[in-house]
Structures are given as structure tokens and as C-alpha cells.
Amino acid sequence: METPATRTRISLNPLRPLLRNPVALKELRGRMRGPRAFVVLTCYLIVVGGFTTLLYIAGTAATYNTTGEVDGGTLGRVLFGSVVAIELFLVTFITPAFTAGSISGEHESQTYDLLRTTLLPERQLVFGKLFSALAYVFLLLLAAIPLQSIAFLFGGVDVEEIVISLLVLLATAIFLGNIGVYYSAMTHRTLRANIMTYVTILAVILVTTAGAVIALAIVEGLDPSTSSSGSEWVLLVARGIFVCLNPLTTLLSTQQYLVNQQTLFTFKYTFTDGTTTTLPSPWIAFTIFYLLLSVVVFFATTRHLKRIEG
Amino acid sequence: MSIDNPETMETPTGEALAEAPILTEVLPELPTVMDEQDLIIETRNLSKRYGRLQAISNLNLQVPRGAIYGFVGPNGAGKTSTMRILTTLMKPSGGEAYINGYSVVTAPREVRRSIGYMPDFFGVYEDMKVWEYLDFFAACYEIPEAQRPGLINDLLELVDLAHRRDDMVDKLSRGMKQRLCLARTLAHDPQVLILDEPASGLDPRARIEIRELLIELAKMGKTIFFSSHILADVNEICTHIGIIEAGQMVAQGPIKAMRQQLMPHRVLVITLLGRLDEAKEALLHVEGILGIVDLPPEDGKIRIKVEFTGEDLRMSEMLQALTSKGIPVVNFAEESSDLEAVFMKATKGIVS
Ligand SMILES: Nc1ncnc2c1ncn2[C@@H]1O[C@H](COP(=O)(O)OP(=O)(O)OP(=O)(O)O)[C@@H](O)[C@H]1O
Ligand SMILES: [Mg+2]
């Protein structure tokens, strides 16, 4: 018999294994129903596209002035970097908005108790909420790939860079999504969950940026005659940590190593005494670190939800 | 259904009264034989405090398997708190609670498998159709996908919502949402239903529909534990009742025993055409009479109130004593000791 249930199952077949999760299925269904999903996607593409156009106009003007003809490679790289930066900015603000209400919203709509007394494991609840929000963020990122690819027209950007930028953006979204769901589980108020999520994110951005800048300044100001290679190592690692904690500095320095040293996975660092060492590229450290941290936050959220209220 | 019940008096169309006979026909089929020792819900010295407020103290709840148990008490008595503990939503501050033999604290998953819970206030998802709503919860209860369409149809049929299958959930009326929520609690075929004021906020017709549904579910073998402050509901459909007041169980047991325990005095009103003193004299020889009071006459007829204890046999003896002397009795009826009286007697109004 052709019931609505069987029809839906067939049309969603490619996603089927993930849609075993009832929460993911319900959330995606709700998110994609009605005009909202379409409106958000359109606005997102207008913002990213608009900025790209502006940068293109400004970029061509700037490169004409200095060299007399358009420097395609530089323009391409600037355009690419800018699109990624805008995407990063939007992901940073959109992901928490999609996740900070995920669990607290169930309390506010008085549906949490119903859900809680079912057999649904807490980890499935958290995963379903997270997956449905991230699937949409991922859709936004994919939708902007054509804009990133405009840079190909000018050269100077490789496919690998697009893949790496997507990985970094995705790791950022996964981490921010986990933070959003975590705070949403900790409170029954969506507004409070939103505030706590954004404050946390802002703190991470400020601390890592400030840390990277300070560490960088110290490294550059090192006097070769007085510094030991030991203290330089400490500073290098400290700077590396701050750089790799921030998606923007991660992307910038990854690109820098790529342009200067033509290496994707590693980079060479030359100490002031002339010795060199090879280190993994920042994007690797960034992605691994935030994915691991996401797993930790995920389990913290699950653990909190497992608790029976006192 | 008693006519003097204010709950049914307010019905503007008289629907409730019209429906009543159907209900009373159903009533005798309620499960009556059950093992009072086979407890499906049991608490031992259960207590719960919120800060300094002792919401439940040393509650010993005993619900036999197959019972329809009415949990009655005034506002703030601790009914919802008890149910939230039983449904694993809240930890008790002390004591133990078991459902189907599983501790609500140490085996919450088994408890959840055994129960279907309907809270006093609940929301529905905004962007869902009726069948999607049931499909979602069936999935949460780990019902295999292939079985769900059939199950959903059965559940909708049971709660009489089959025609609203493709409507949005949030557009349903309150009574329909209540029925939908009840259908949801049945998705995993639980043995116990824990329903917090299932009839609150419903009009008389919807209330009767819920009541009929509960009776039907009881016939399907489910134990029903529900709270209410509508005494008529409790009176009509319960096999057992527990009265809670200020967090303490005032009385509980099979409804018949409760009536006897709390209302040991039975009251008889006799209307005579005359020979009052002779009648009193005759009645005093019957065993178990506690007192005879003169009532104001009605239409010139003499009325007396007789308080007595014991079985129905006493009444027959009294009637015989009167008629054997040829005393002109025109009316001889027991004043019903309805649950309202039991309730008012049991709860002293500690909680306002
Ligand atoms: N989360 C809470 N925090 C503090 N006090 C609470 C909380 N929940 C309930 N109480 C208090 O505990 C007592 C019992 O409340 P409960 O809701 O269990 O009563 P109830 O019998 O369900 O009442 P009603 O018939 O009004 O629904 C009340 O005094 C109430 O104010
Ligand atoms: Mg209550």
C-alpha cells in the first residue's frame, strides 16, 4: 500500500542509514519544510556572492595600479581567501544559532519529558540534533563552492586548497555545533544557551588571536645571539598552539606555507641559529584538535543528559 | 454519574448526561478479579523535597497489576511530583520506587520500556503531521520501521483520529492533542500507563471520550495509574483509589473498601405518613443502629434519618421491622456515600 510513510522512505533513501536516527529525521523534515531553509540559503549566498563581487572590483583596481596589468594569481588568492573568510564568519554565527536551541527548545515547548521517557538513547538525541544542524551548515558550505572556484579563473589556487578550507570550515562548524548543543543541554532557556555559546566562542577567538599575535611578535623579536634553541622551541610551540586554535590564523599560515614552501602537509621552520625542523601544517593540527575536542564535548553533553534531575 | 455532581451540571447541552447511560453499561465489565499482592507500581517510603519544601513524605503507593488506580488529592498535594519520580524524570530524595519490579533509579531504561507517560502539560511539535508525530515516537521506542505504518493506523483508529492523519499536529484541538498524546504513550505497548490529569481542560464530551478510552485500555490488560481532581471520573472508572494530601497518603485501596473504611456510617432516609414514635421504637430493636434524627417534614410527610453500620441485610431488617407493624412507609432509601464525601472527609484541607 502506498502510504505517505513508505513514500517518504523511498524519496530519502540515499540518506537512509543516518535517518535511522528519529531525531535527525524529524529535525531535517521540520527544517526543510516551509520557506525558512530556502530563505536562509538564499541570504547566505547573497551575502557571500555580494562580498565576492565587491572584492573582485576592488581587487582588479588594486592590482592594475601597482603592476600595470592584472596579477591573476594574487587576485585569485585574495578572492579565494576572502570568500573563505566570509564563510568562516557566517559559519561562526550560524552554527550556534542552529544548535543552541536544540535541547533547551524541547524544554520550552514542553516536549522534552515526552522524549525523555522514551527509549531514545541520549547519544542519539544529541547526535540527531547535531547532525541535522550540521547537515544544513554543510549544505551552505557546499553551495558556496562555486564562488570559491571563481578563483580558478585567475589561477593561483589549487583544488587542494579548496578541500583544506572546507575541512577547516567543517571542523569549525562541528566544534561550534557541539558547543551550542552542550550549552543547550545545560540550561532550559534557549536565550541563555545562545548567550553562553556566543560568549564562549568570542572568548576562544579573542584569546587565540591575541595569543598568536603576541607569540609571533616575540618570535620575530628574538635576538639570535642571546636565544637558546630550547627557548625558541618553547616559543615556536606556544605560537603554534595559538595559531592552530584559531581557524583564521590556521588558514592564513597554511596558505603562507603553501605559497612559500609549496608543501601541503608539512612546513620547514628555520631557527635563528640556522638549523631547520619539519612540522605538520597548521590545518592538520587544527582539524585533529577540534575534532577530538568535539568528541569530548559530545560525551560531556550526553553524560549531562543521562543524569536524572535531582 | 451522579446528577448532583457540579462537573456534569455545567454541561450546556446536556451531552454528558446523555452519554452517561452508555458508560454505566460499560462499567460492570471492568476488571474486578485481580491479585492485590501482585504490585506493578510500588513505592516504599518515597520522599521528595524541593529545598525546604517537603513535597512527598514516606509515600507507600501500591498499584496492583490490572488496576485502574485513581490518584486523588488537592492542588499541590504531590501527585505530579510522584509521577515524575515514577517516570524516571526526577530523582527521589529518599525511599524506593519500583515499576514492574524495576527500580526507577537504577533501571530507568526497563522502567521506560514498561510505562507510557502523559504529563499534565505537554507540547506538540509545530512542524509535524499527525502520522509523523506517531512515527517519530514509535521510532524513539525502537519500533522497526516496517511495523510503524500499521501501528500508526491502529493507534489513530483507537483514539479516533484516523481522519486527521495528515493534519499538522499543532492545529489539532486540545482534546485531540490529548488523545494523540495518549496514542503516543501506547506506541510500545507498555504495561502501565501513567497519566497526569488526563481529563484536565477538556469539555464534558472530550472528558467522557477519554474516560471510555481508559476503560477500553484497561480491558486490553493495561494497568492505568492516573491523577485527577475530578472525583466523578475516579468514582466511575476506578478499581482502586489513593488519596494524597500534603505529600502523604491519607488512604488507599480498592474503591469499595475505601468507601467502607472512610464512611463506616451509612445513612438511611425514611419517609412516613405517620406513627413516628412507633417507628422509632421498632427501629431501635434492629442491631447496628447508631442514631435516629428527625428531619424537617416535606409536603407534610415525616422524615427521619437513620445512621447505622453494617451490611445491606440491616436495611432489609429495618424495613421488615417497620412494615411488620404496619407503619406507613412511603420512601426508604440510602443516602449515597459518594466519593466526594470520602474525599472531603479524608483531606482536611491542609493544602489550599
Ligand atoms: N520543581 C519544583 N521546585 C520547587 N517546588 C516544586 C516543584 N515542583 C513542585 N513543587 C512543589 O511541590 C508541591 C507538590 O507539587 P505537585 O506539582 O507534585 O502537586 P500536584 O499534586 O501535582 O498539584 P496539582 O493538582 O496542582 O497538579 C507543591 O507545593 C509545589 O509547589
Ligand atoms: Mg499536578
XYZ file of C-alpha atoms and ligand atoms in Angstrom:
694
model
C 0.000 0.000 0.000
C 1.282 3.435 -0.885
C 1.094 5.349 2.361
C 2.865 8.679 2.997
C 5.310 6.829 5.227
C 6.518 4.498 2.505
C 6.717 7.343 0.006
C 8.964 9.364 2.292
C 11.182 6.402 2.928
C 11.802 5.866 -0.743
C 12.480 9.509 -1.552
C 15.021 9.844 1.280
C 16.732 6.588 0.506
C 20.296 7.859 -0.066
C 20.455 9.281 3.457
C 18.770 6.277 4.964
C 21.433 4.988 7.378
C 21.732 8.395 9.051
C 17.990 8.891 9.063
C 17.607 5.789 11.217
C 18.056 8.369 13.918
C 14.494 9.546 14.597
C 15.618 12.942 15.868
C 17.722 13.639 12.782
C 14.844 12.672 10.514
C 12.337 14.786 12.395
C 14.627 17.822 12.563
C 15.577 17.686 8.911
C 11.964 17.258 7.912
C 10.986 20.244 10.013
C 13.921 22.361 8.878
C 13.366 21.736 5.206
C 9.590 22.174 5.401
C 8.346 25.640 4.607
C 10.265 28.642 3.260
C 12.782 29.120 6.064
C 15.513 26.788 4.800
C 15.307 28.337 1.335
C 15.385 31.902 2.694
C 18.455 31.271 4.855
C 20.317 29.632 1.972
C 19.441 32.487 -0.380
C 20.504 35.173 2.088
C 23.741 33.326 2.744
C 24.579 33.106 -0.951
C 23.660 36.760 -1.497
C 25.989 37.846 1.316
C 28.894 35.665 0.170
C 28.293 36.500 -3.514
C 27.938 40.209 -2.840
C 31.192 40.383 -0.913
C 32.967 38.396 -3.618
C 31.800 40.846 -6.280
C 32.907 43.827 -4.231
C 36.302 42.245 -3.612
C 36.647 41.420 -7.291
C 36.038 45.041 -8.258
C 38.335 46.373 -5.559
C 40.942 43.664 -6.283
C 41.182 44.278 -10.039
C 41.535 48.021 -9.412
C 44.280 47.480 -6.860
C 46.316 45.033 -8.967
C 46.081 47.268 -12.059
C 47.554 50.181 -10.164
C 50.697 48.505 -8.932
C 51.874 46.432 -11.885
C 50.093 47.899 -14.882
C 48.325 44.625 -15.650
C 46.110 42.301 -13.661
C 48.119 39.914 -11.489
C 45.841 36.913 -11.842
C 47.476 34.730 -9.208
C 47.334 37.336 -6.458
C 43.816 38.359 -7.335
C 42.677 34.735 -7.364
C 44.260 34.059 -3.997
C 42.794 37.219 -2.469
C 39.338 36.357 -3.774
C 39.583 32.794 -2.564
C 40.840 33.827 0.858
C 38.115 36.405 1.202
C 35.327 34.011 0.317
C 36.665 31.525 2.855
C 36.930 34.263 5.483
C 33.327 35.330 4.892
C 32.199 31.721 5.057
C 34.109 31.303 8.290
C 32.441 34.371 9.734
C 28.980 33.173 8.709
C 29.560 29.616 9.932
C 30.709 31.025 13.259
C 27.452 32.864 13.672
C 25.014 30.492 12.014
C 26.080 27.208 13.627
C 25.413 28.301 17.222
C 22.065 29.753 16.174
C 21.097 26.349 14.760
C 22.217 24.369 17.790
C 21.868 26.483 20.934
C 18.104 25.948 20.955
C 18.214 22.252 20.180
C 17.668 20.819 23.664
C 16.530 23.873 25.624
C 13.888 24.339 22.925
C 12.451 20.937 23.810
C 12.081 22.147 27.384
C 10.495 25.382 26.260
C 7.966 23.657 24.054
C 7.279 21.129 26.845
C 8.229 18.194 24.683
C 11.395 17.155 26.496
C 9.686 14.994 29.117
C 7.863 13.064 26.411
C 11.142 12.445 24.633
C 12.976 11.612 27.813
C 10.583 8.847 28.852
C 11.084 7.039 25.538
C 13.870 4.554 24.914
C 15.793 7.047 22.774
C 19.404 6.941 23.961
C 20.796 10.343 24.953
C 23.622 9.980 22.462
C 21.100 9.600 19.660
C 19.279 12.707 20.791
C 22.493 14.741 20.795
C 23.703 13.232 17.540
C 20.375 13.788 15.812
C 20.235 17.431 16.830
C 23.841 17.957 15.837
C 23.621 16.099 12.570
C 20.545 17.937 11.348
C 22.065 21.331 12.147
C 25.447 20.460 10.635
C 23.876 18.932 7.547
C 22.368 22.300 6.838
C 25.608 24.157 7.539
C 27.349 21.694 5.233
C 24.788 22.482 2.559
C 25.624 26.183 2.928
C 29.332 25.438 2.573
C 28.779 23.280 -0.488
C 26.555 25.920 -2.037
C 29.392 28.441 -1.774
C 31.969 26.210 -3.526
C 31.172 27.709 -6.952
C 32.009 31.121 -5.523
C 35.306 29.816 -4.127
C 36.016 28.319 -7.524
C 35.872 31.718 -9.233
C 39.462 31.951 -8.033
C 40.320 29.198 -10.557
C 39.637 31.660 -13.352
C 42.598 33.714 -12.194
C 44.874 30.873 -11.167
C 46.959 30.826 -8.017
C 44.585 28.475 -6.174
C 44.635 24.675 -6.224
C 41.874 22.167 -5.642
C 43.758 21.028 -2.512
C 43.303 24.457 -1.015
C 39.571 24.307 -1.506
C 39.482 20.884 0.139
C 41.607 22.083 3.060
C 39.497 25.193 3.547
C 36.375 23.043 3.545
C 37.917 20.716 6.114
C 38.812 23.608 8.390
C 35.374 25.172 7.970
C 33.732 21.840 8.666
C 35.834 21.177 11.762
C 34.936 24.667 12.962
C 31.233 24.022 12.373
C 31.373 20.642 14.121
C 33.064 22.138 17.152
C 30.760 25.149 17.357
C 27.745 22.900 16.891
C 28.871 20.741 19.792
C 29.379 23.829 21.955
C 25.875 25.016 21.055
C 24.241 21.687 21.899
C 26.292 21.447 25.099
C 25.033 24.754 26.458
C 21.558 23.945 25.211
C 21.623 20.810 27.346
C 22.929 22.667 30.381
C 20.037 25.113 30.615
C 16.320 25.075 29.946
C 16.405 28.523 28.338
C 17.380 28.953 24.699
C 18.286 32.611 25.182
C 20.722 31.738 27.936
C 22.165 28.890 25.870
C 22.706 31.302 22.984
C 24.432 33.862 25.160
C 26.711 31.285 26.767
C 27.590 29.798 23.375
C 28.461 33.127 21.774
C 30.403 34.317 24.808
C 32.451 31.108 24.767
C 33.138 31.407 21.047
C 34.093 35.057 21.355
C 36.444 34.232 24.226
C 38.104 31.469 22.169
C 38.561 33.811 19.214
C 39.957 36.650 21.317
C 42.312 34.524 23.394
C 43.706 32.563 20.450
C 44.134 35.620 18.246
C 45.798 37.641 20.982
C 47.976 34.659 21.918
C 49.078 34.076 18.335
C 49.882 37.747 17.789
C 51.929 38.017 20.986
C 53.807 34.762 20.359
C 54.520 35.847 16.800
C 55.839 39.224 17.940
C 58.161 37.563 20.450
C 59.465 35.065 17.898
C 60.224 37.799 15.374
C 61.915 39.957 18.006
C 64.283 37.158 19.048
C 67.925 38.096 19.134
C 69.979 35.236 17.600
C 72.979 35.927 19.836
C 71.132 35.594 23.144
C 68.440 32.988 22.461
C 68.989 29.306 23.001
C 67.324 26.881 20.643
C 65.463 25.493 23.672
C 63.654 28.704 24.455
C 62.939 29.182 20.774
C 61.292 25.755 20.692
C 59.050 26.764 23.575
C 58.006 29.917 21.771
C 57.514 28.081 18.499
C 55.234 25.546 20.114
C 53.365 28.274 22.018
C 52.815 30.236 18.834
C 51.843 27.068 17.006
C 49.231 26.270 19.628
C 47.625 29.690 19.405
C 47.746 29.707 15.612
C 46.207 26.246 15.413
C 43.430 27.111 17.840
C 42.074 29.824 15.595
C 40.590 28.882 12.213
C 41.521 32.179 10.604
C 45.207 32.099 11.603
C 45.259 28.407 10.758
C 44.046 29.080 7.232
C 46.336 32.083 6.779
C 49.506 30.351 7.891
C 48.602 27.170 5.996
C 48.298 29.234 2.855
C 51.516 31.067 3.661
C 53.468 27.815 3.925
C 51.799 26.595 0.780
C 52.840 29.673 -1.179
C 56.339 29.982 0.301
C 57.335 26.337 0.605
C 54.918 24.600 -1.809
C 54.080 21.969 0.823
C 50.595 20.975 1.842
C 51.094 18.717 4.825
C 54.288 19.976 6.433
C 56.398 23.098 6.702
C 60.054 23.802 7.469
C 60.995 26.112 10.269
C 64.462 27.694 10.357
C 65.784 28.539 13.801
C 67.791 31.729 14.369
C 70.945 29.581 14.680
C 70.355 28.259 11.153
C 69.120 24.747 11.960
C 65.800 23.641 10.490
C 62.984 21.349 11.520
C 59.912 19.966 9.730
C 56.498 20.311 11.374
C 52.947 19.347 10.363
C 50.954 22.053 8.656
C 48.593 24.039 10.948
C 45.406 22.804 9.315
C 46.210 19.236 10.335
C 46.720 20.196 13.955
C 43.633 22.397 13.882
C 41.349 19.758 12.412
C 42.558 16.966 14.668
C 42.419 19.118 17.789
C 38.912 20.438 17.236
C 37.512 17.111 16.139
C 38.894 15.496 19.283
C 37.571 18.335 21.414
C 34.192 17.940 19.704
C 34.105 14.281 20.727
C 34.883 15.283 24.307
C 32.157 17.927 24.341
C 29.735 15.478 22.731
C 30.252 12.964 25.512
C 30.028 15.663 28.162
C 26.630 16.660 26.741
C 25.447 13.056 26.649
C 26.624 12.496 30.184
C 24.783 15.538 31.412
C 21.558 14.445 29.735
C 21.842 10.954 31.210
C 21.642 12.384 34.695
C 18.223 12.157 36.292
C 17.383 15.552 37.710
C 17.613 15.790 41.476
C -22.987 9.521 37.011
C -24.478 11.382 39.923
C -26.765 14.223 38.990
C -25.639 16.471 41.803
C -22.059 16.486 40.586
C -21.123 20.043 39.638
C -18.791 18.775 36.907
C -21.637 17.336 34.956
C -24.111 20.046 35.865
C -22.218 22.664 33.901
C -22.665 20.928 30.597
C -24.634 23.359 28.486
C -26.004 20.888 26.003
C -26.619 18.017 28.342
C -24.277 15.866 26.298
C -22.602 14.438 29.353
C -25.879 13.366 30.804
C -26.990 11.892 27.546
C -23.803 9.888 27.267
C -23.888 8.644 30.814
C -26.077 5.568 30.354
C -23.644 4.172 27.806
C -20.913 4.468 30.373
C -22.779 2.772 33.151
C -23.455 -0.112 30.828
C -19.748 -0.460 30.274
C -18.823 -0.268 33.926
C -19.724 -3.792 35.077
C -17.181 -5.169 32.604
C -14.275 -3.551 34.426
C -11.634 -5.990 35.581
C -12.575 -6.910 39.093
C -10.610 -10.066 39.823
C -7.003 -9.221 40.421
C -4.218 -10.259 42.696
C -3.916 -7.491 45.249
C -0.413 -8.713 46.075
C 0.915 -8.506 42.512
C 2.005 -4.868 42.583
C 3.062 -3.335 39.293
C 3.781 0.044 40.867
C 5.178 0.126 44.347
C 6.905 2.812 46.363
C 8.447 2.392 49.770
C 8.805 5.424 51.989
C 9.182 7.577 48.934
C 10.015 11.171 49.701
C 10.913 14.264 47.771
C 11.970 17.655 48.974
C 12.445 20.827 46.987
C 14.806 22.909 49.063
C 12.938 23.289 52.329
C 9.605 22.143 50.987
C 8.754 18.515 51.725
C 6.621 17.703 48.698
C 6.291 13.951 49.333
C 6.910 12.203 52.616
C 7.059 8.454 53.204
C 4.647 7.613 50.450
C 3.793 3.928 50.100
C 1.982 3.562 46.841
C 0.599 0.145 45.900
C -0.939 -0.380 42.498
C -1.922 -3.974 41.670
C -1.461 -5.241 38.123
C -4.536 -4.611 36.017
C -5.976 -1.916 38.266
C -7.363 1.433 37.256
C -5.894 3.447 40.058
C -7.130 6.955 40.717
C -4.594 9.137 42.469
C -6.573 11.921 44.015
C -5.541 14.928 46.007
C -5.906 18.678 46.215
C -3.641 21.040 44.279
C -0.061 20.873 45.451
C -0.523 17.522 47.192
C 2.398 15.958 45.333
C 0.693 13.973 42.583
C 2.802 15.330 39.743
C 5.982 15.015 41.802
C 5.220 11.352 42.481
C 4.565 10.702 38.814
C 7.757 12.428 37.727
C 9.696 10.132 40.027
C 7.870 7.060 38.739
C 8.597 8.072 35.148
C 12.345 8.455 35.804
C 12.256 12.207 35.193
C 13.229 13.099 38.718
C 15.246 11.503 41.471
C 13.559 10.820 44.788
C 15.161 12.388 47.864
C 14.545 9.181 49.777
C 12.848 5.826 49.595
C 12.408 3.482 46.664
C 10.089 3.203 43.727
C 9.574 0.164 41.525
C 7.682 -0.334 38.330
C 7.187 -3.861 37.123
C 9.892 -4.818 39.615
C 12.467 -2.385 38.216
C 13.863 0.425 40.325
C 13.262 3.823 38.775
C 16.701 4.926 39.916
C 18.890 2.009 38.916
C 16.984 0.599 35.935
C 15.429 3.623 34.209
C 15.523 2.033 30.763
C 13.498 -1.009 31.805
C 11.090 1.295 33.596
C 10.688 3.414 30.463
C 10.009 0.293 28.458
C 7.214 -0.622 30.873
C 5.450 2.725 31.055
C 3.577 5.137 28.862
C 3.512 8.618 30.328
C 1.274 11.556 29.656
C 2.300 14.682 31.595
C -0.182 17.238 32.901
C 1.150 19.843 30.500
C 2.830 18.914 27.275
C 3.570 20.471 23.929
C 3.480 19.104 20.432
C 5.985 19.811 17.703
C 4.960 22.632 15.437
C 6.075 21.360 12.093
C 4.805 17.810 12.095
C 1.882 15.907 10.733
C -0.158 13.620 12.961
C 1.238 10.428 11.441
C 4.791 11.829 11.534
C 4.349 12.586 15.217
C 3.418 8.993 15.984
C 6.088 7.704 13.610
C 8.697 9.764 15.440
C 7.778 8.439 18.849
C 7.414 4.890 17.564
C 10.966 5.220 16.252
C 12.080 6.567 19.635
C 10.574 3.434 21.153
C 12.627 1.327 18.753
C 9.673 0.000 16.777
C 11.065 -1.374 13.489
C 10.326 0.842 10.513
C 8.343 -1.816 8.689
C 5.830 -2.165 11.531
C 5.222 1.528 12.034
C 2.649 2.341 9.318
C 0.344 -0.421 10.539
C 0.865 0.529 14.156
C 0.139 4.202 13.447
C -3.103 3.308 11.719
C -4.168 1.122 14.631
C -3.330 3.791 17.187
C -5.155 6.514 15.256
C -8.131 4.219 14.932
C -8.097 3.551 18.663
C -8.131 7.231 19.627
C -10.492 8.110 16.786
C -8.097 10.381 14.908
C -7.725 8.370 11.711
C -9.379 11.156 9.709
C -6.765 13.691 10.923
C -3.819 11.577 9.848
C -2.266 14.171 7.538
C -3.137 17.294 9.509
C -0.496 19.325 11.282
C -0.263 18.382 14.951
C -0.358 21.918 16.303
C -3.626 22.610 14.514
C -5.493 19.926 16.473
C -7.901 20.863 19.245
C -6.901 20.365 22.829
C -8.988 17.222 23.190
C -7.475 15.761 20.034
C -3.963 16.560 21.206
C -4.767 14.805 24.456
C -5.958 11.753 22.547
C -2.957 11.888 20.241
C -0.668 12.007 23.261
C -2.483 9.014 24.683
C -1.947 7.172 21.394
C 1.721 8.105 21.639
C 2.007 6.560 25.111
C 0.750 3.287 23.637
C 3.278 3.070 20.803
C 5.470 0.488 22.534
C 2.578 -1.453 24.080
C 3.538 -0.619 27.683
C 2.069 -2.486 30.634
C 1.427 0.615 32.705
C 0.018 3.972 31.717
C 0.893 6.871 33.968
C -1.416 9.734 33.148
C -1.255 13.080 34.916
C -4.717 14.637 34.898
C -5.689 13.148 31.543
C -9.046 14.912 31.550
C -7.979 18.369 32.666
C -9.026 21.246 30.475
C -11.388 19.157 28.392
C -15.062 19.753 27.770
C -17.524 17.182 29.144
C -17.750 15.288 25.878
C -13.974 15.049 25.437
C -13.700 14.024 29.057
C -16.118 11.179 28.528
C -14.230 10.129 25.405
C -11.010 9.922 27.394
C -12.801 8.018 30.107
C -14.137 5.498 27.618
C -10.693 5.155 26.163
C -9.225 4.393 29.589
C -11.821 1.720 30.190
C -11.037 0.220 26.795
C -7.327 0.218 27.596
C -7.975 -1.426 30.936
C -9.872 -4.126 29.118
C -6.813 -4.592 26.917
C -4.999 -5.532 30.115
C -3.119 -2.330 30.852
C -2.689 -1.005 34.342
C -3.760 2.618 34.488
C -2.430 4.965 37.119
C -3.897 8.405 36.743
C -4.246 11.507 38.800
C -7.324 13.643 38.890
C -9.198 16.087 40.991
C -12.412 15.301 39.157
C -13.984 12.926 41.612
C -16.697 11.801 39.265
C -14.049 10.310 36.978
C -12.422 8.443 39.798
C -15.709 7.245 41.163
C -16.929 5.879 37.861
C -13.958 4.104 36.417
C -11.502 3.264 39.165
C -10.969 -0.089 40.757
C -8.543 1.416 43.236
C -8.022 4.806 44.719
C -5.295 6.557 46.649
C -5.836 9.864 48.377
C -2.794 12.045 48.863
C -2.663 15.156 50.946
C 0.357 17.345 51.621
C 2.672 14.642 50.314
C 1.216 11.901 52.481
C -1.037 9.014 51.563
C -4.205 9.505 53.546
C -5.886 6.330 52.374
C -5.625 3.821 49.562
C -7.120 0.555 48.471
C -9.886 -0.986 46.397
C -12.624 1.565 45.945
C -15.293 -0.454 47.769
C -13.122 -0.990 50.793
C -12.254 2.692 50.779
C -15.875 3.681 50.910
C -16.466 1.388 53.854
C -13.298 2.351 55.637
C -13.828 6.062 55.386
C -17.571 6.061 55.566
C -18.392 3.392 58.118
C -21.657 5.133 58.907
C -24.341 4.510 56.396
C -27.252 6.878 56.308
C -30.836 5.972 55.548
C -33.659 8.423 54.995
C -37.170 7.116 55.708
C -40.346 8.986 54.854
C -43.513 8.103 56.775
C -47.111 9.114 56.646
C -47.400 8.980 60.444
C -46.798 6.949 63.650
C -43.316 8.391 64.165
C -42.776 7.218 67.738
C -43.805 3.681 66.924
C -41.424 3.682 64.015
C -38.516 4.841 66.174
C -39.365 2.221 68.766
C -39.388 -0.506 66.119
C -36.099 0.567 64.609
C -34.266 0.623 67.933
C -34.643 -3.150 68.144
C -32.622 -3.634 64.987
C -28.911 -4.264 65.517
C -26.329 -1.717 64.325
C -28.444 1.415 64.586
C -26.327 4.321 65.773
C -28.882 7.051 65.953
C -32.125 8.432 64.640
C -32.562 12.101 63.796
C -35.745 13.948 62.868
C -35.597 15.767 59.585
C -37.821 18.717 58.671
C -41.059 17.425 57.100
C -41.512 17.615 53.370
C -45.015 18.061 51.864
C -46.397 17.266 55.297
C -44.656 13.890 55.370
C -42.490 12.897 58.309
C -38.850 12.227 57.524
C -36.205 10.616 59.709
C -32.533 9.982 59.187
C -31.119 6.709 60.483
C -27.399 6.197 60.901
C -26.233 2.613 61.013
C -23.281 0.358 60.300
C -23.130 -2.963 58.559
C -24.336 -4.808 55.515
C -27.356 -4.345 53.325
C -29.092 -7.004 55.405
C -29.555 -4.411 58.160
C -31.623 -2.284 55.813
C -33.870 -5.142 54.951
C -34.313 -5.895 58.668
C -35.265 -2.292 59.315
C -37.813 -2.282 56.562
C -39.246 -5.519 57.854
C -39.466 -4.129 61.403
C -41.449 -1.182 60.117
C -43.775 -2.958 57.747
C -44.498 -5.836 60.120
C -46.061 -3.231 62.439
C -47.997 -1.749 59.582
C -46.207 1.597 59.765
C -46.912 3.540 56.535
C -43.522 3.830 54.851
C -43.590 5.746 51.555
C -39.890 6.117 50.908
C -36.912 4.173 52.152
C -33.535 4.986 50.618
C -29.876 5.059 51.469
C -28.071 8.349 51.025
C -25.266 7.524 48.670
C -21.872 7.858 50.268
C -20.229 9.211 47.180
C -16.576 9.704 46.754
C -16.841 13.421 47.220
C -17.750 12.714 50.828
C -14.891 10.261 51.174
C -12.555 12.827 49.710
C -13.741 15.709 51.861
C -13.524 13.529 54.907
C -10.061 12.250 54.107
C -8.474 15.538 53.153
C -8.579 18.036 55.894
C -7.674 20.949 53.695
C -4.082 21.203 54.883
C -3.078 22.241 51.397
C -5.052 25.088 49.978
N 10.275 21.982 40.541
C 9.777 22.357 41.729
N 10.504 23.169 42.531
C 10.011 23.543 43.726
N 8.833 23.173 44.221
C 8.066 22.375 43.480
C 8.488 21.932 42.195
N 7.534 21.139 41.676
C 6.547 21.112 42.595
N 6.848 21.835 43.682
C 6.034 21.974 44.894
O 5.787 20.687 45.400
C 4.455 20.574 45.869
C 3.766 19.433 45.149
O 3.607 19.780 43.788
P 2.954 18.829 42.724
O 3.035 19.507 41.421
O 3.557 17.488 42.861
O 1.427 18.786 43.207
P 0.157 18.210 42.453
O -0.496 17.274 43.412
O 0.520 17.689 41.144
O -0.758 19.508 42.303
P -1.793 19.881 41.150
O -3.078 19.176 41.476
O -1.932 21.351 41.305
O -1.197 19.486 39.854
C 3.803 21.937 45.616
O 3.841 22.646 46.828
C 4.685 22.581 44.605
O 4.708 23.967 44.788
Mg -0.019 18.156 39.127
